Amino acid sequence: MINSIYTHKEIFLRELISNASDALDKLYYQSLQSGDTGIKRSDFHIRIDADKDARTLTISDNGIGMNREELEANLGTIARSGSMAFKEAHGEENGEKGKKAVDIIGQFGVGFYSAFMVADEVTVTSKAYGSDEANVWNSRGADGYTVTAGEKASPGTEIVLHIKADAEDENYSKFLEEYTLRNLVKKYSDYIRYPIQMMVEKHRPKADAEPEEGKAPEMESYMELDTLNTMEPIWKRQKSKVKTEDYNEYYKSKFGDYQDPARVIRTSVEGVSSYTALLFIPSHAPYDYYTKDYEKGLQLYSSGVMIMDKCKELLPDYFNFVRGLVDSQDLSLNISRETLQHDRQLRNIAKNLEKKIKKELADFLKNDREGYESFFENFGRQLKYGLYDDFGMHKDVLADLILFYSSMEKKMITLDEYIAKMGEDQKYIYYAAGESVEKIDMLPQTEFIRDKGYEILYLTDEIDEFMLQMIRDYKEKEFKSVSAEDIAVEESADAQEKIKQAEEENKDLLNFIKTSLGDKVTEVKLSPRLKDSAVCLTTKGGISLEMEKVLNAMPQDQQIRAERILELNPEHPVMEALKNAFAQGDSGKETVKTYADLLYNQAVLISGLSVEDPVTFAKEICSLITR
Ligand code: ADP
């Protein structure tokens, strides 16, 4: 446990270096846009300086810098609003809580704040490019910060960490050691495209000393600026030279995630449009994923220079969870949002990437079921929306990626797995919708299908039924709800004839029940599908009871109502009771009315809906008990 927090702390360096690299990117991009020729990319660098005596570690860059407002907004806001998460990270260094707090830091992308995991005071001196003023931001952590005017010779940012004193369980001094820093840069930031430099001590033979015969020459030490990283973009390195861990680290540092990605896709295409893409499927949904704040898109690079952070044209909505980048030398550096939309190259790339992602997901499903199920828990809903959208146009891409809970397997299955088990006699893919697996299990409508030995897909997501209605069928097998009114056609001709006869015999009774229930139901009929239950509600037309619930939960004036059919079980003793009462003349009819009400409300409750008039319902039950 302690170990995992311990290893987490070192990421502060990765975060600060990534910020510095971003600041250099921004300056370069700005110079391209403004045509400023005074900026040379070859001058860009990131410096690390460790001072053991002062116990300070300094990370500096000659990037775009920040003015006073930016210092306040970028570094100050978190100090105020995020101080809780931050305090937790400090208060509880050990145990579960401490780990959670560190995760919070990663999750909310408060990269800069990770500095406080190793420092008890942080001083940021920054001078925005093009400004003459420098400012100093200083903070000891949760208590807030100050910004004062300061001095700085050239544009850029310098961050000084006052490294914490060593504690019993944590050696902070190591973050001042060349050895540690060198390793951390290699581990986390090797791909950074600007030199990360550090003054290091080196040794050489003394120049003036004449080496004696057979003796090692006398040595002297001197300081030299060393570049610690290889600087080659990770996606340009030879594939065989890059390890999974390297991609994982790259992903975590660049995309602000605290967990390794579930899958990595790297692909290069040479041709009409040449490009390299490095894509990641995250292992969990970001905290804002299902909000409107979430922005899809891939980073767009033109020959190694980032020209756009979130190019949304590169991803279809249903794959909006994919993170990553595309680097193409065929794209213009000054490409704008407007021209992008019509860029044929880009559309081409997007089409290829979609295929690639689909292939990767299919492979994921096939070769790592457990991993895929967890992926599906996170992002499955997005795939389902994709199936529903555009009138089911993306069925070919998405339908075989969807999982459903199976009544038989008691776990998630694919549609292909369902179909593989269908017998000759089974015409439809059956499904039942409800709030939860447990509730669907109890639906009387499922008895009949289950008894026939057919498998039922359980739909528990709001979107599920809408989605199936939109796509209609899969590999020529139609979807059918167990609550569909016309399900009886599956019964044998014999059974159907029997029901018809019974309905004829009880015509008056059924009509009477319908009349007494009024608008509540469209029809009252005898059911071939019930075994143990006395009644159930089914629906006619395009809207099911589950869909009614979903639609009415949305903010709108009009209430939507499914066309309800009350089905009675002809074999149930309740049927006898109804018949007997109905035969008793006027007083009996009053009883039938009450029974009809009770049975209807029962069916309503079983369907997971609420009784419209619970007071009358309760009274009726009491009068039944006290009779
Ligand atoms: P993130 O990088 O996820 O946005 P951070 O907390 O790491 O969050 O940084 C907040 C912001 O502060 C950055 O987005 C950037 O605008 C600014 N910033 C941080 N470090 C630097 C730097 N070295 N140079 C310029 N701006 C920086």
Tab-separated table of C-alpha atoms and ligand atoms in Angstrom, residues 15-24 26 59-61 63-66 70-71 73-75 78 108-114 124 126 156-159 256, ligand 1:
chain	number	residue	atom	x	y	z
A	15	GLU	CA	3.836	16.734	-14.616
A	16	LEU	CA	6.086	19.774	-14.384
A	17	ILE	CA	8.129	18.737	-17.397
A	18	SER	CA	4.970	18.138	-19.417
A	19	ASN	CA	3.749	21.621	-18.515
A	20	ALA	CA	7.078	23.086	-19.578
A	21	SER	CA	6.925	21.183	-22.846
A	22	ASP	CA	3.376	22.446	-23.446
A	23	ALA	CA	4.565	25.991	-22.798
A	24	LEU	CA	7.247	25.543	-25.463
A	26	LYS	CA	2.445	27.018	-27.309
A	59	ILE	CA	12.439	23.269	-13.252
A	60	SER	CA	12.571	26.026	-15.817
A	61	ASP	CA	11.638	26.552	-19.425
A	63	GLY	CA	8.345	28.783	-23.205
A	64	ILE	CA	5.386	31.110	-23.438
A	65	GLY	CA	5.343	32.066	-19.743
A	66	MET	CA	2.464	33.456	-17.719
A	70	GLU	CA	-2.516	33.705	-15.833
A	71	LEU	CA	-0.548	32.852	-12.726
A	73	ALA	CA	-6.032	31.747	-12.931
A	74	ASN	CA	-3.915	28.709	-13.762
A	75	LEU	CA	-2.186	28.033	-10.498
A	78	ILE	CA	-6.828	25.066	-7.848
A	108	PHE	CA	-8.581	16.134	-12.130
A	109	GLY	CA	-5.444	16.884	-14.048
A	110	VAL	CA	-4.100	19.192	-11.348
A	111	GLY	CA	-0.677	18.299	-12.572
A	112	PHE	CA	1.043	21.338	-11.184
A	113	TYR	CA	-0.254	20.600	-7.712
A	114	SER	CA	1.520	17.285	-7.549
A	124	VAL	CA	6.944	30.119	-9.573
A	126	SER	CA	7.241	33.672	-14.788
A	156	GLY	CA	9.555	31.637	-19.598
A	157	THR	CA	8.800	30.005	-16.292
A	158	GLU	CA	10.949	28.899	-13.403
A	159	ILE	CA	9.491	26.674	-10.722
A	256	GLY	CA	-3.729	13.418	-17.683
B	1	ADP	P1	-2.945	21.067	-16.778
B	1	ADP	O1	-1.540	21.022	-17.286
B	1	ADP	O2	-3.615	19.750	-16.700
B	1	ADP	O3	-3.786	22.109	-17.458
B	1	ADP	P2	-1.685	22.074	-14.446
B	1	ADP	O4	-2.146	22.257	-13.046
B	1	ADP	O5	-0.503	21.203	-14.603
B	1	ADP	O6	-2.897	21.547	-15.255
B	1	ADP	O7	-1.376	23.480	-15.036
B	1	ADP	C1	-2.360	24.477	-15.068
B	1	ADP	C2	-2.053	25.496	-16.125
B	1	ADP	O8	-0.983	26.327	-15.738
B	1	ADP	C3	-1.616	24.935	-17.453
B	1	ADP	O9	-2.724	24.549	-18.234
B	1	ADP	C4	-0.844	26.103	-18.053
B	1	ADP	O10	-1.759	27.014	-18.657
B	1	ADP	C5	-0.237	26.758	-16.856
B	1	ADP	N1	1.143	26.331	-16.694
B	1	ADP	C6	1.628	25.388	-15.873
B	1	ADP	N2	2.969	25.273	-15.985
B	1	ADP	C7	3.341	26.178	-16.926
B	1	ADP	C8	4.607	26.559	-17.521
B	1	ADP	N3	5.748	25.964	-17.186
B	1	ADP	N4	4.590	27.535	-18.444
B	1	ADP	C9	3.430	28.160	-18.806
B	1	ADP	N5	2.241	27.838	-18.302
B	1	ADP	C10	2.182	26.860	-17.374
